CSV table of C-alpha atoms in Angstrom, one decimal:
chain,number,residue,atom,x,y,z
A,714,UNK,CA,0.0,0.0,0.0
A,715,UNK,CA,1.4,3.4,-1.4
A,716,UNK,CA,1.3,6.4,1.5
A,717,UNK,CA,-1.2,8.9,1.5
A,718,UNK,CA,0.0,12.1,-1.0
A,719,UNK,CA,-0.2,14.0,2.4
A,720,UNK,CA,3.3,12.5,3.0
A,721,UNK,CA,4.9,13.4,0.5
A,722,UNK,CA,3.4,16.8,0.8
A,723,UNK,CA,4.3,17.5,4.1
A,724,UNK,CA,7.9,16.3,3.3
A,725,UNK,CA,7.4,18.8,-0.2
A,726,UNK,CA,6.7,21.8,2.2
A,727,UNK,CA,9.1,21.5,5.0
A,728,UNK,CA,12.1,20.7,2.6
A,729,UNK,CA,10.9,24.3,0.6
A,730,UNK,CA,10.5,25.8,3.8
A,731,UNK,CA,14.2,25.0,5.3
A,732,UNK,CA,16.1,24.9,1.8
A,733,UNK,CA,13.9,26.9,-0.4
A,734,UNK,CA,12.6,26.2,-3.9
A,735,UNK,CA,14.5,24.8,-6.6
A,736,UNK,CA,13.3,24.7,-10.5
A,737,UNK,CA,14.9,23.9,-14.0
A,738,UNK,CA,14.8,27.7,-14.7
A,739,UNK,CA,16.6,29.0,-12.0
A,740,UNK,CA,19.2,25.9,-11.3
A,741,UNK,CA,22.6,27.5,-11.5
A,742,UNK,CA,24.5,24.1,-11.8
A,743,UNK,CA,23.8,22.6,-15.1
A,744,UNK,CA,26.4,20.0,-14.4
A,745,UNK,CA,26.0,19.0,-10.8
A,746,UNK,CA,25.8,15.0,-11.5
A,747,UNK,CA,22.7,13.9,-13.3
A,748,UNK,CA,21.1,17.1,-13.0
A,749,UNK,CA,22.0,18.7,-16.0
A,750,UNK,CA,19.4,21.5,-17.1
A,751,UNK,CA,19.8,23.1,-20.4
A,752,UNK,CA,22.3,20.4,-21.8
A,753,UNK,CA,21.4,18.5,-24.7
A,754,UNK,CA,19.6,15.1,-24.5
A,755,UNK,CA,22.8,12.5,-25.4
A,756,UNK,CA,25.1,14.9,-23.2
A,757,UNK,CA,22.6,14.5,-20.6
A,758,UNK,CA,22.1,10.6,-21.2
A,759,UNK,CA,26.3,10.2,-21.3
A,760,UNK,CA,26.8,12.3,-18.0
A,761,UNK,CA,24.0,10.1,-16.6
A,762,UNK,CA,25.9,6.8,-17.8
A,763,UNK,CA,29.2,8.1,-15.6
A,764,UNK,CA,27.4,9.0,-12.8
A,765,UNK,CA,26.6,5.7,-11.9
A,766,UNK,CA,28.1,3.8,-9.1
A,767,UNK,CA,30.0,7.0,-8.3
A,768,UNK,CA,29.7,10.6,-6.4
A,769,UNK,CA,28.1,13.5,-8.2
A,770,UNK,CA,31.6,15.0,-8.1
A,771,UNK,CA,33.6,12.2,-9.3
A,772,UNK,CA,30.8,11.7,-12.3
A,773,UNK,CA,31.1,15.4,-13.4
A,774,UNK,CA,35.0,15.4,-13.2
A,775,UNK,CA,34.9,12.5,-15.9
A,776,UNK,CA,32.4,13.6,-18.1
A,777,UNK,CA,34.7,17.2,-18.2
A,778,UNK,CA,37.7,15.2,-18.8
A,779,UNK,CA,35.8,13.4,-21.8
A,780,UNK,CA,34.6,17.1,-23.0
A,781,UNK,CA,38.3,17.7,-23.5
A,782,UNK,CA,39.1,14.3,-24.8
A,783,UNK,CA,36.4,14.3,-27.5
A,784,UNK,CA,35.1,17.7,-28.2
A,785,UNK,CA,32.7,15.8,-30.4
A,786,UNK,CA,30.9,12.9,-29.8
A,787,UNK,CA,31.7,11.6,-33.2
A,788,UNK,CA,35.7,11.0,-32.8
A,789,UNK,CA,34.8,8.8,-29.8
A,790,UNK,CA,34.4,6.0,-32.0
A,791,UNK,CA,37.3,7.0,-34.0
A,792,UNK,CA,39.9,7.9,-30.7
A,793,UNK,CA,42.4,5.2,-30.0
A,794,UNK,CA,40.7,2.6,-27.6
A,795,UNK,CA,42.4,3.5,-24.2
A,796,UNK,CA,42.2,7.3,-24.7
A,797,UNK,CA,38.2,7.4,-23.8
A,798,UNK,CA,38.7,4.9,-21.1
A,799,UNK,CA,42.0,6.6,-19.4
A,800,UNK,CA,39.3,10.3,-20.0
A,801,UNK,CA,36.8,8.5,-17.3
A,802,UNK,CA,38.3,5.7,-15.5
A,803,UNK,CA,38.4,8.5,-12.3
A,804,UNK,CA,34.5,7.4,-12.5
A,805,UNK,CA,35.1,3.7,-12.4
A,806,UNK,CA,33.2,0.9,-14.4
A,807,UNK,CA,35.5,2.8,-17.4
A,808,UNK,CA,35.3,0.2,-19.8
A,809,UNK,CA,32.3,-0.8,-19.3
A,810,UNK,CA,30.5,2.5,-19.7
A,811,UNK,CA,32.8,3.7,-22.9
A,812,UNK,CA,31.5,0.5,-24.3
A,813,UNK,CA,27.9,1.4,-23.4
A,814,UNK,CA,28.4,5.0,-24.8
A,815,UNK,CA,30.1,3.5,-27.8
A,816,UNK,CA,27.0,1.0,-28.7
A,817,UNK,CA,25.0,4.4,-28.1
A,818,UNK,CA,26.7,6.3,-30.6
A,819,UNK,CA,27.2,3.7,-33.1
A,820,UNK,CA,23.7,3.4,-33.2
A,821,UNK,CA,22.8,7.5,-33.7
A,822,UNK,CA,25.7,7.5,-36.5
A,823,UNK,CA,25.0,3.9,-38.2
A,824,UNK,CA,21.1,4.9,-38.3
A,825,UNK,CA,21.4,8.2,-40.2
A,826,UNK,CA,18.2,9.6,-39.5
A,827,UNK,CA,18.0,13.2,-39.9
A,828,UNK,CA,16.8,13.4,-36.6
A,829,UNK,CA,19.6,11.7,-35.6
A,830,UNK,CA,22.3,13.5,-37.0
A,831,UNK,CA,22.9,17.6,-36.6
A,832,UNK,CA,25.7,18.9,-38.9
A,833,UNK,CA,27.1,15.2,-39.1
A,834,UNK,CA,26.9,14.7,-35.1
A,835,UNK,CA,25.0,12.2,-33.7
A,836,UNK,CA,22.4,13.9,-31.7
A,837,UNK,CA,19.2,12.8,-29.5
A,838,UNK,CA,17.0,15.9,-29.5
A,839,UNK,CA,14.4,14.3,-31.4
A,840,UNK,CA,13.2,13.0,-28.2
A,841,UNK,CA,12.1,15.9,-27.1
A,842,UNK,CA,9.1,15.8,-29.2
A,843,UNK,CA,8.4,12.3,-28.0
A,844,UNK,CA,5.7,11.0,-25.5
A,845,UNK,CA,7.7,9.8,-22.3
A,846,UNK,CA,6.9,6.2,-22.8
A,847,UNK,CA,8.2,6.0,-26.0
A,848,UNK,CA,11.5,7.9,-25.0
A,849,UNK,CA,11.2,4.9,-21.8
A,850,UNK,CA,11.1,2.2,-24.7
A,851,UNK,CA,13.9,3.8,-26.8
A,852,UNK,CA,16.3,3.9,-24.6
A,853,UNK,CA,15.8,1.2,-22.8
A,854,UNK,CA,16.8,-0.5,-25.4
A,855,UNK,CA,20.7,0.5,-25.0
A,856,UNK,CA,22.3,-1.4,-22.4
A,857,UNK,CA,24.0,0.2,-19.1
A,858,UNK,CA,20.7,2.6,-19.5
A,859,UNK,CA,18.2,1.2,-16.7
A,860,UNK,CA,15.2,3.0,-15.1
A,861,UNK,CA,17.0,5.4,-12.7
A,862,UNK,CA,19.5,6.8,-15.6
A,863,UNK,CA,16.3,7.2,-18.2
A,864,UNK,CA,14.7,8.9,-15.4
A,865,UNK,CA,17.4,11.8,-15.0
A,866,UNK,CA,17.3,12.4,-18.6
A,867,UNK,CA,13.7,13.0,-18.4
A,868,UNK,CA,13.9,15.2,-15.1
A,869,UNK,CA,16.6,17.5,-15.9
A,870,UNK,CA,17.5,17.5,-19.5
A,871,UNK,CA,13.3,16.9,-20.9
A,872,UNK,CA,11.7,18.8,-17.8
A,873,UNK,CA,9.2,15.5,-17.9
A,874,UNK,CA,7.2,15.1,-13.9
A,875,UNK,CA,9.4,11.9,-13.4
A,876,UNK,CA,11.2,10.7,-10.2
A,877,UNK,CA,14.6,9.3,-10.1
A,878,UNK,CA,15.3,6.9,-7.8
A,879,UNK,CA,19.2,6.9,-7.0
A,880,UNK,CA,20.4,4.4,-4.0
A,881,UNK,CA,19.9,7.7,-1.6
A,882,UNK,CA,16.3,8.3,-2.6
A,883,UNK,CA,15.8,4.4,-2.4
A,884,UNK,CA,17.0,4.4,1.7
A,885,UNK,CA,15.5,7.1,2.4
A,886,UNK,CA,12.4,6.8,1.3
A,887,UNK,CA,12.2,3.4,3.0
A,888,UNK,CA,13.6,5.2,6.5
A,889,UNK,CA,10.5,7.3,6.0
A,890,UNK,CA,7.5,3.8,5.2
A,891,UNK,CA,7.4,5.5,1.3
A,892,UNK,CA,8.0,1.6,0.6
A,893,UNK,CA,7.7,-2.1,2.0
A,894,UNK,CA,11.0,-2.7,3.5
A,895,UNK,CA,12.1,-5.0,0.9
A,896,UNK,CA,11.1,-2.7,-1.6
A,897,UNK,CA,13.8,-3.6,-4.9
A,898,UNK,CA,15.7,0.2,-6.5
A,899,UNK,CA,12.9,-1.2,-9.6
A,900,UNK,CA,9.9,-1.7,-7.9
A,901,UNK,CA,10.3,1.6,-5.7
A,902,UNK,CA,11.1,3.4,-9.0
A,903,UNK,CA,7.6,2.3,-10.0
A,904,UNK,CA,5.9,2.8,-6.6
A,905,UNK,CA,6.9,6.1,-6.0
A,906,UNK,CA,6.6,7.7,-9.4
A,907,UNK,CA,2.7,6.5,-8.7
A,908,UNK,CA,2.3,7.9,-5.5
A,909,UNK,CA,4.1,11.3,-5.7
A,910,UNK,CA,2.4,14.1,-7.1
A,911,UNK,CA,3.7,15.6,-10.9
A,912,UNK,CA,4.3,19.1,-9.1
A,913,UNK,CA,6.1,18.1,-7.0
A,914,UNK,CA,8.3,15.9,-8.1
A,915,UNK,CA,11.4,17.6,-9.1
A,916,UNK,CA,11.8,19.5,-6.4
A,917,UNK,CA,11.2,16.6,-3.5
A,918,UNK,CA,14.0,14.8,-5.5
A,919,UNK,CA,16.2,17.3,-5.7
């Protein structure tokens, strides 16, 4: 049984109250982990991808140090094999996640679509005029790109009402009875994007 919305309400209210309110227009840190406001959709999805299973600060010095090692996301696939990984290893999972973002990219280039491509980059703003479950079922489809990292890229980069759920929102909200105790990070993705309220959403996550 989900909590009543009064819940997650009163936790809204004294959270604005004690740290004030934040919104994708006024967020001054476009690049504080997933949270990435006014990036573009794949930069958001690839900063997403190093964040995992690392700190928000860790996560944002790789994705700067790939910036400078690939200034475009199109001589990733052509840089010598070590130079991406050596650019985010700081992150860890390295070679793992360059291979994720390198499946990623392949697929935008090899695809052509003129949606897909801007000035012979491979690009992903085309899903901003998608409905969020089909933007769900796309990129879902790419592996290393689960629930919680689709989330974020709806949050911050599409401004859609979804609810991350990162291993901190997962403990806590099962500190505060939001979930059974044995509650998977899945299932309270699912639970909890039911039960809290669309306007409220960014800002209880955040």
């Amino acid at each position: 049984t989900l909590p009543p919305i009064s819940s997650f309400l009163h936790a809204h209210s004294l959270l604005v109250s004690t740290y004030g309110s934040p919104s994708p227009s006024n967020s001054s840190s476009p690049s504080r982990g997933c949270d990435s406001h006014r990036s573009l959709v794949l930069d958001s999805l690839i900063r997403t991808i190093l964040s995992q299973n690392t700190t928000d600060a860790t996560s944002i010095v790789a994705f700067e140090r790939l910036k400078v090692a690939c200034p475009k996301w199109s001589s990733f696939l052509v840089a010598e094999e070590g130079k991406m990984i050596n650019a985010v290893k700081c992150g860890g999972l390295a070679e793992r996640k360059c291979e994720w973002i390198r499946v990623i990219l392949t697929h935008l280039l090899e695809e052509k679509g003129e949606d897909m491509m801007v000035e012979g980059e491979p690009d992903m703003e085309f899903l901003r005029s998608w409905p969020t479950s089909s933007i769900k079922s796309y990129l879902s489809g790419f592996k290393g790109v689960g629930p919680k990292t689709i989330s974020c890229v709806l949050m911050f980069s599409l401004d859609r009402p979804d609810f991350p759920v990162d291993a901190h929102v997962w403990k806590l909200a099962k500190a505060l009875n939001w979930l059974p105790a044995n509650a998977t990070r899945v299932e309270a993705y699912e639970m909890l994007n039911v039960a809290v309220p669309d306007d409220i959403k960014y800002e209880l996550h955040v």
